[in-house]
Amino acid sequence: MAASAGPEIERLIGLLSKLPGMGPRSARRAALALLKRRDQLLLPLSAAMAEAAQKVRTCSTCGALDTRDPCAICADPERDESLLCVVEEAGALWAIERAGAFSGRYHVLGGLLSALDGVGPEALRVGDLLRRASAGSVREVVLALPATVDGQTTAHYLAERLAQASVPVTMLARGVPVGGELDWLDDGTIAQAVRARRPA
Ligand SMILES: [Zn+2]
């Protein structure tokens, strides 16, 4: 696409278009919204980004993002250190924390195994996970990975490796979502829900 808004603005659009969910068209709209709302949006956003770039670190224990290392969850003595929840990225950790249903600790893999993209275990935080899981205090590892081909491949690989450490491994249940109507669900979800049924 030919540059048409001047090099500074095109550079901004080019960077915005690299964000997830952003194409060239939505990046242009976002750039325009930022430039039109300089004081309310552009300046506070650039300050927040500079602050995040300076302060946010990856926790050397679990791989989560925080301004301190170890992160707030790893440093919290109230969290159950015998429960370890494995997630793909920090976004999944945030989602589980928002739900407020898990009181253990986390391990962020930093991705998923993918034969197609050539991602092997050495590219993820698998070695750290095995070390943490076999450290003695862990009595259950919960694999909270996506219900995709790569997610399930990764879960099976990790379950096999963790079995060698004799740590019980569980996976998140799959089935009918809260508020879900059965006739709106896809066949795969319904089949999983029927197989994973439990006593009422
Ligand atoms: Zn941590």
PDB file of C-alpha atoms and ligand atoms in Angstrom:
ATOM      1  CA  MET A   1       0.000   0.000   0.000  1.00  0.00           C
ATOM      2  CA  ALA A   2       1.425   3.409  -0.966  1.00  0.00           C
ATOM      3  CA  ALA A   3       2.230   5.814   1.841  1.00  0.00           C
ATOM      4  CA  SER A   4      -0.316   8.607   1.823  1.00  0.00           C
ATOM      5  CA  ALA A   5      -0.408  10.134   5.300  1.00  0.00           C
ATOM      6  CA  GLY A   6       3.218  11.235   5.792  1.00  0.00           C
ATOM      7  CA  PRO A   7       6.067   9.069   7.082  1.00  0.00           C
ATOM      8  CA  GLU A   8       5.398   9.599  10.836  1.00  0.00           C
ATOM      9  CA  ILE A   9       1.730   8.671  10.576  1.00  0.00           C
ATOM     10  CA  GLU A  10       2.462   5.759   8.209  1.00  0.00           C
ATOM     11  CA  ARG A  11       4.994   4.445  10.732  1.00  0.00           C
ATOM     12  CA  LEU A  12       2.349   4.624  13.479  1.00  0.00           C
ATOM     13  CA  ILE A  13      -0.153   2.810  11.236  1.00  0.00           C
ATOM     14  CA  GLY A  14       2.463   0.206  10.321  1.00  0.00           C
ATOM     15  CA  LEU A  15       3.195  -0.560  13.978  1.00  0.00           C
ATOM     16  CA  LEU A  16      -0.484  -0.623  14.966  1.00  0.00           C
ATOM     17  CA  SER A  17      -1.220  -3.072  12.132  1.00  0.00           C
ATOM     18  CA  LYS A  18       1.156  -5.590  13.762  1.00  0.00           C
ATOM     19  CA  LEU A  19      -1.153  -5.859  16.806  1.00  0.00           C
ATOM     20  CA  PRO A  20      -3.356  -8.950  17.058  1.00  0.00           C
ATOM     21  CA  GLY A  21      -6.737  -8.461  15.410  1.00  0.00           C
ATOM     22  CA  MET A  22      -5.531  -5.372  13.507  1.00  0.00           C
ATOM     23  CA  GLY A  23      -5.387  -5.169   9.739  1.00  0.00           C
ATOM     24  CA  PRO A  24      -4.204  -2.159   7.704  1.00  0.00           C
ATOM     25  CA  ARG A  25      -7.723  -0.707   7.643  1.00  0.00           C
ATOM     26  CA  SER A  26      -8.363  -0.971  11.403  1.00  0.00           C
ATOM     27  CA  ALA A  27      -4.811   0.310  12.081  1.00  0.00           C
ATOM     28  CA  ARG A  28      -5.637   3.413  10.013  1.00  0.00           C
ATOM     29  CA  ARG A  29      -8.849   3.967  11.988  1.00  0.00           C
ATOM     30  CA  ALA A  30      -7.012   3.491  15.298  1.00  0.00           C
ATOM     31  CA  ALA A  31      -4.236   5.915  14.246  1.00  0.00           C
ATOM     32  CA  LEU A  32      -6.813   8.507  13.251  1.00  0.00           C
ATOM     33  CA  ALA A  33      -8.685   8.080  16.566  1.00  0.00           C
ATOM     34  CA  LEU A  34      -5.407   8.506  18.480  1.00  0.00           C
ATOM     35  CA  LEU A  35      -4.309  11.586  16.533  1.00  0.00           C
ATOM     36  CA  LYS A  36      -7.724  13.239  16.842  1.00  0.00           C
ATOM     37  CA  ARG A  37      -7.761  12.687  20.629  1.00  0.00           C
ATOM     38  CA  ARG A  38      -4.217  13.740  21.384  1.00  0.00           C
ATOM     39  CA  ASP A  39      -4.705  14.730  25.052  1.00  0.00           C
ATOM     40  CA  GLN A  40      -7.306  12.130  26.045  1.00  0.00           C
ATOM     41  CA  LEU A  41      -5.824   9.155  24.184  1.00  0.00           C
ATOM     42  CA  LEU A  42      -2.534   9.553  22.321  1.00  0.00           C
ATOM     43  CA  LEU A  43      -0.410  11.080  25.112  1.00  0.00           C
ATOM     44  CA  PRO A  44      -1.757   8.889  27.994  1.00  0.00           C
ATOM     45  CA  LEU A  45      -1.382   5.791  25.810  1.00  0.00           C
ATOM     46  CA  SER A  46       2.194   6.567  24.849  1.00  0.00           C
ATOM     47  CA  ALA A  47       3.014   7.265  28.531  1.00  0.00           C
ATOM     48  CA  ALA A  48       1.374   3.972  29.602  1.00  0.00           C
ATOM     49  CA  MET A  49       3.306   2.090  26.922  1.00  0.00           C
ATOM     50  CA  ALA A  50       6.603   3.667  27.940  1.00  0.00           C
ATOM     51  CA  GLU A  51       5.914   2.800  31.595  1.00  0.00           C
ATOM     52  CA  ALA A  52       4.979  -0.804  30.734  1.00  0.00           C
ATOM     53  CA  ALA A  53       8.091  -1.179  28.574  1.00  0.00           C
ATOM     54  CA  GLN A  54      10.227   0.053  31.443  1.00  0.00           C
ATOM     55  CA  LYS A  55       8.603  -1.766  34.369  1.00  0.00           C
ATOM     56  CA  VAL A  56       6.895  -4.975  33.237  1.00  0.00           C
ATOM     57  CA  ARG A  57       9.033  -8.106  33.512  1.00  0.00           C
ATOM     58  CA  THR A  58       8.585 -11.821  32.960  1.00  0.00           C
ATOM     59  CA  CYS A  59       8.455 -13.706  36.287  1.00  0.00           C
ATOM     60  CA  SER A  60      11.499 -15.987  36.409  1.00  0.00           C
ATOM     61  CA  THR A  61       9.479 -18.596  38.346  1.00  0.00           C
ATOM     62  CA  CYS A  62       6.185 -18.881  36.433  1.00  0.00           C
ATOM     63  CA  GLY A  63       6.606 -16.807  33.256  1.00  0.00           C
ATOM     64  CA  ALA A  64       3.753 -14.395  34.070  1.00  0.00           C
ATOM     65  CA  LEU A  65       4.047 -10.654  33.460  1.00  0.00           C
ATOM     66  CA  ASP A  66       4.359  -8.293  36.407  1.00  0.00           C
ATOM     67  CA  THR A  67       6.340  -5.286  37.592  1.00  0.00           C
ATOM     68  CA  ARG A  68       8.189  -7.462  40.100  1.00  0.00           C
ATOM     69  CA  ASP A  69      10.044 -10.773  39.992  1.00  0.00           C
ATOM     70  CA  PRO A  70       8.828 -13.096  41.485  1.00  0.00           C
ATOM     71  CA  CYS A  71       5.374 -11.916  40.449  1.00  0.00           C
ATOM     72  CA  ALA A  72       2.564 -11.100  42.917  1.00  0.00           C
ATOM     73  CA  ILE A  73       1.047 -14.594  42.560  1.00  0.00           C
ATOM     74  CA  CYS A  74       4.344 -16.458  43.083  1.00  0.00           C
ATOM     75  CA  ALA A  75       5.152 -14.199  46.059  1.00  0.00           C
ATOM     76  CA  ASP A  76       1.704 -14.586  47.686  1.00  0.00           C
ATOM     77  CA  PRO A  77       1.967 -16.983  50.665  1.00  0.00           C
ATOM     78  CA  GLU A  78      -1.843 -17.428  50.603  1.00  0.00           C
ATOM     79  CA  ARG A  79      -1.705 -19.159  47.199  1.00  0.00           C
ATOM     80  CA  ASP A  80      -1.699 -22.953  47.285  1.00  0.00           C
ATOM     81  CA  GLU A  81       1.751 -24.026  46.079  1.00  0.00           C
ATOM     82  CA  SER A  82       0.636 -27.655  45.750  1.00  0.00           C
ATOM     83  CA  LEU A  83      -1.607 -26.735  42.788  1.00  0.00           C
ATOM     84  CA  LEU A  84       0.065 -25.744  39.524  1.00  0.00           C
ATOM     85  CA  CYS A  85      -2.015 -24.532  36.572  1.00  0.00           C
ATOM     86  CA  VAL A  86      -0.323 -24.655  33.145  1.00  0.00           C
ATOM     87  CA  VAL A  87      -1.440 -22.036  30.598  1.00  0.00           C
ATOM     88  CA  GLU A  88      -0.303 -21.077  27.100  1.00  0.00           C
ATOM     89  CA  GLU A  89       0.126 -17.331  27.681  1.00  0.00           C
ATOM     90  CA  ALA A  90      -0.442 -14.704  30.385  1.00  0.00           C
ATOM     91  CA  GLY A  91      -3.831 -13.888  28.803  1.00  0.00           C
ATOM     92  CA  ALA A  92      -5.175 -17.280  29.886  1.00  0.00           C
ATOM     93  CA  LEU A  93      -3.808 -16.693  33.403  1.00  0.00           C
ATOM     94  CA  TRP A  94      -5.656 -13.349  33.544  1.00  0.00           C
ATOM     95  CA  ALA A  95      -8.881 -15.046  32.380  1.00  0.00           C
ATOM     96  CA  ILE A  96      -8.652 -17.721  35.109  1.00  0.00           C
ATOM     97  CA  GLU A  97      -7.852 -15.051  37.726  1.00  0.00           C
ATOM     98  CA  ARG A  98     -10.890 -13.004  36.609  1.00  0.00           C
ATOM     99  CA  ALA A  99     -13.054 -16.095  37.160  1.00  0.00           C
ATOM    100  CA  GLY A 100     -11.742 -16.261  40.739  1.00  0.00           C
ATOM    101  CA  ALA A 101     -12.055 -20.052  40.935  1.00  0.00           C
ATOM    102  CA  PHE A 102      -8.394 -21.038  41.256  1.00  0.00           C
ATOM    103  CA  SER A 103      -6.199 -20.438  44.291  1.00  0.00           C
ATOM    104  CA  GLY A 104      -3.005 -22.230  43.223  1.00  0.00           C
ATOM    105  CA  ARG A 105      -0.013 -21.030  41.253  1.00  0.00           C
ATOM    106  CA  TYR A 106       0.628 -20.859  37.514  1.00  0.00           C
ATOM    107  CA  HIS A 107       3.114 -21.874  34.894  1.00  0.00           C
ATOM    108  CA  VAL A 108       3.079 -19.941  31.609  1.00  0.00           C
ATOM    109  CA  LEU A 109       4.454 -22.048  28.743  1.00  0.00           C
ATOM    110  CA  GLY A 110       4.946 -19.131  26.351  1.00  0.00           C
ATOM    111  CA  GLY A 111       3.284 -20.936  23.440  1.00  0.00           C
ATOM    112  CA  LEU A 112       2.181 -24.373  22.246  1.00  0.00           C
ATOM    113  CA  LEU A 113       3.952 -27.227  20.551  1.00  0.00           C
ATOM    114  CA  SER A 114       3.388 -27.004  16.813  1.00  0.00           C
ATOM    115  CA  ALA A 115       4.794 -29.358  14.208  1.00  0.00           C
ATOM    116  CA  LEU A 116       3.567 -26.995  11.483  1.00  0.00           C
ATOM    117  CA  ASP A 117       5.374 -23.943  12.902  1.00  0.00           C
ATOM    118  CA  GLY A 118       8.367 -25.964  14.071  1.00  0.00           C
ATOM    119  CA  VAL A 119       7.847 -25.205  17.791  1.00  0.00           C
ATOM    120  CA  GLY A 120       9.399 -27.933  19.972  1.00  0.00           C
ATOM    121  CA  PRO A 121       9.507 -28.338  23.775  1.00  0.00           C
ATOM    122  CA  GLU A 122      12.865 -26.516  23.975  1.00  0.00           C
ATOM    123  CA  ALA A 123      11.193 -23.331  22.675  1.00  0.00           C
ATOM    124  CA  LEU A 124       8.699 -23.394  25.592  1.00  0.00           C
ATOM    125  CA  ARG A 125       9.098 -23.325  29.383  1.00  0.00           C
ATOM    126  CA  VAL A 126       8.725 -27.115  29.575  1.00  0.00           C
ATOM    127  CA  GLY A 127      11.994 -27.836  31.423  1.00  0.00           C
ATOM    128  CA  ASP A 128      11.078 -25.297  34.116  1.00  0.00           C
ATOM    129  CA  LEU A 129       7.631 -26.882  34.431  1.00  0.00           C
ATOM    130  CA  LEU A 130       9.079 -30.377  34.957  1.00  0.00           C
ATOM    131  CA  ARG A 131      11.493 -29.009  37.552  1.00  0.00           C
ATOM    132  CA  ARG A 132       8.715 -27.222  39.434  1.00  0.00           C
ATOM    133  CA  ALA A 133       6.313 -30.177  39.224  1.00  0.00           C
ATOM    134  CA  SER A 134       8.872 -32.612  40.628  1.00  0.00           C
ATOM    135  CA  ALA A 135      10.084 -30.241  43.367  1.00  0.00           C
ATOM    136  CA  GLY A 136       7.985 -32.071  45.968  1.00  0.00           C
ATOM    137  CA  SER A 137       5.373 -29.544  47.085  1.00  0.00           C
ATOM    138  CA  VAL A 138       3.232 -29.963  43.932  1.00  0.00           C
ATOM    139  CA  ARG A 139       0.409 -32.530  44.263  1.00  0.00           C
ATOM    140  CA  GLU A 140      -1.607 -31.668  41.138  1.00  0.00           C
ATOM    141  CA  VAL A 141      -0.830 -30.093  37.763  1.00  0.00           C
ATOM    142  CA  VAL A 142      -3.867 -28.658  35.958  1.00  0.00           C
ATOM    143  CA  LEU A 143      -3.426 -28.397  32.185  1.00  0.00           C
ATOM    144  CA  ALA A 144      -5.539 -25.388  31.149  1.00  0.00           C
ATOM    145  CA  LEU A 145      -4.620 -25.392  27.459  1.00  0.00           C
ATOM    146  CA  PRO A 146      -6.780 -24.472  24.448  1.00  0.00           C
ATOM    147  CA  ALA A 147      -9.122 -27.069  22.919  1.00  0.00           C
ATOM    148  CA  THR A 148      -7.266 -26.808  19.594  1.00  0.00           C
ATOM    149  CA  VAL A 149      -5.059 -29.340  17.793  1.00  0.00           C
ATOM    150  CA  ASP A 150      -1.859 -27.681  19.079  1.00  0.00           C
ATOM    151  CA  GLY A 151      -3.371 -27.238  22.554  1.00  0.00           C
ATOM    152  CA  GLN A 152      -4.270 -30.914  22.805  1.00  0.00           C
ATOM    153  CA  THR A 153      -0.955 -32.077  21.316  1.00  0.00           C
ATOM    154  CA  THR A 154       0.831 -30.001  23.964  1.00  0.00           C
ATOM    155  CA  ALA A 155      -1.436 -31.315  26.748  1.00  0.00           C
ATOM    156  CA  HIS A 156      -0.770 -34.952  25.783  1.00  0.00           C
ATOM    157  CA  TYR A 157       2.969 -34.350  25.573  1.00  0.00           C
ATOM    158  CA  LEU A 158       3.042 -32.643  28.989  1.00  0.00           C
ATOM    159  CA  ALA A 159       0.813 -35.309  30.590  1.00  0.00           C
ATOM    160  CA  GLU A 160       3.275 -37.967  29.428  1.00  0.00           C
ATOM    161  CA  ARG A 161       6.324 -36.083  30.673  1.00  0.00           C
ATOM    162  CA  LEU A 162       4.636 -35.245  34.010  1.00  0.00           C
ATOM    163  CA  ALA A 163       3.622 -38.883  34.527  1.00  0.00           C
ATOM    164  CA  GLN A 164       7.344 -39.614  34.835  1.00  0.00           C
ATOM    165  CA  ALA A 165       7.433 -37.205  37.779  1.00  0.00           C
ATOM    166  CA  SER A 166       4.491 -39.126  39.364  1.00  0.00           C
ATOM    167  CA  VAL A 167       2.467 -35.920  39.760  1.00  0.00           C
ATOM    168  CA  PRO A 168      -1.307 -36.284  39.163  1.00  0.00           C
ATOM    169  CA  VAL A 169      -2.302 -34.342  36.049  1.00  0.00           C
ATOM    170  CA  THR A 170      -5.815 -33.008  35.393  1.00  0.00           C
ATOM    171  CA  MET A 171      -7.345 -31.104  32.486  1.00  0.00           C
ATOM    172  CA  LEU A 172     -10.122 -28.505  32.411  1.00  0.00           C
ATOM    173  CA  ALA A 173     -13.580 -29.989  31.784  1.00  0.00           C
ATOM    174  CA  ARG A 174     -15.157 -29.297  28.396  1.00  0.00           C
ATOM    175  CA  GLY A 175     -18.869 -29.049  27.860  1.00  0.00           C
ATOM    176  CA  VAL A 176     -21.940 -26.843  28.024  1.00  0.00           C
ATOM    177  CA  PRO A 177     -21.008 -23.207  28.772  1.00  0.00           C
ATOM    178  CA  VAL A 178     -22.813 -21.323  31.554  1.00  0.00           C
ATOM    179  CA  GLY A 179     -25.989 -19.907  30.006  1.00  0.00           C
ATOM    180  CA  GLY A 180     -25.540 -22.101  26.925  1.00  0.00           C
ATOM    181  CA  GLU A 181     -28.498 -23.435  24.923  1.00  0.00           C
ATOM    182  CA  LEU A 182     -27.877 -26.989  23.710  1.00  0.00           C
ATOM    183  CA  ASP A 183     -29.225 -26.437  20.193  1.00  0.00           C
ATOM    184  CA  TRP A 184     -26.744 -23.570  19.657  1.00  0.00           C
ATOM    185  CA  LEU A 185     -23.677 -25.665  20.505  1.00  0.00           C
ATOM    186  CA  ASP A 186     -21.421 -27.353  17.970  1.00  0.00           C
ATOM    187  CA  ASP A 187     -21.409 -31.157  17.733  1.00  0.00           C
ATOM    188  CA  GLY A 188     -17.894 -31.499  19.198  1.00  0.00           C
ATOM    189  CA  THR A 189     -18.824 -29.557  22.340  1.00  0.00           C
ATOM    190  CA  ILE A 190     -22.019 -31.574  22.859  1.00  0.00           C
ATOM    191  CA  ALA A 191     -20.133 -34.862  22.350  1.00  0.00           C
ATOM    192  CA  GLN A 192     -17.499 -33.794  24.941  1.00  0.00           C
ATOM    193  CA  ALA A 193     -20.235 -32.735  27.383  1.00  0.00           C
ATOM    194  CA  VAL A 194     -22.009 -36.101  27.055  1.00  0.00           C
ATOM    195  CA  ARG A 195     -18.740 -37.992  27.594  1.00  0.00           C
ATOM    196  CA  ALA A 196     -17.777 -35.785  30.583  1.00  0.00           C
ATOM    197  CA  ARG A 197     -21.185 -36.050  32.314  1.00  0.00           C
ATOM    198  CA  ARG A 198     -21.160 -36.329  36.093  1.00  0.00           C
ATOM    199  CA  PRO A 199     -23.561 -37.289  38.877  1.00  0.00           C
ATOM    200  CA  ALA A 200     -26.240 -34.620  39.429  1.00  0.00           C
TER     201      ALA A 200
HETATM  202 ZN    ZN B   1       5.351 -15.834  38.969  1.00  0.00          ZN
END
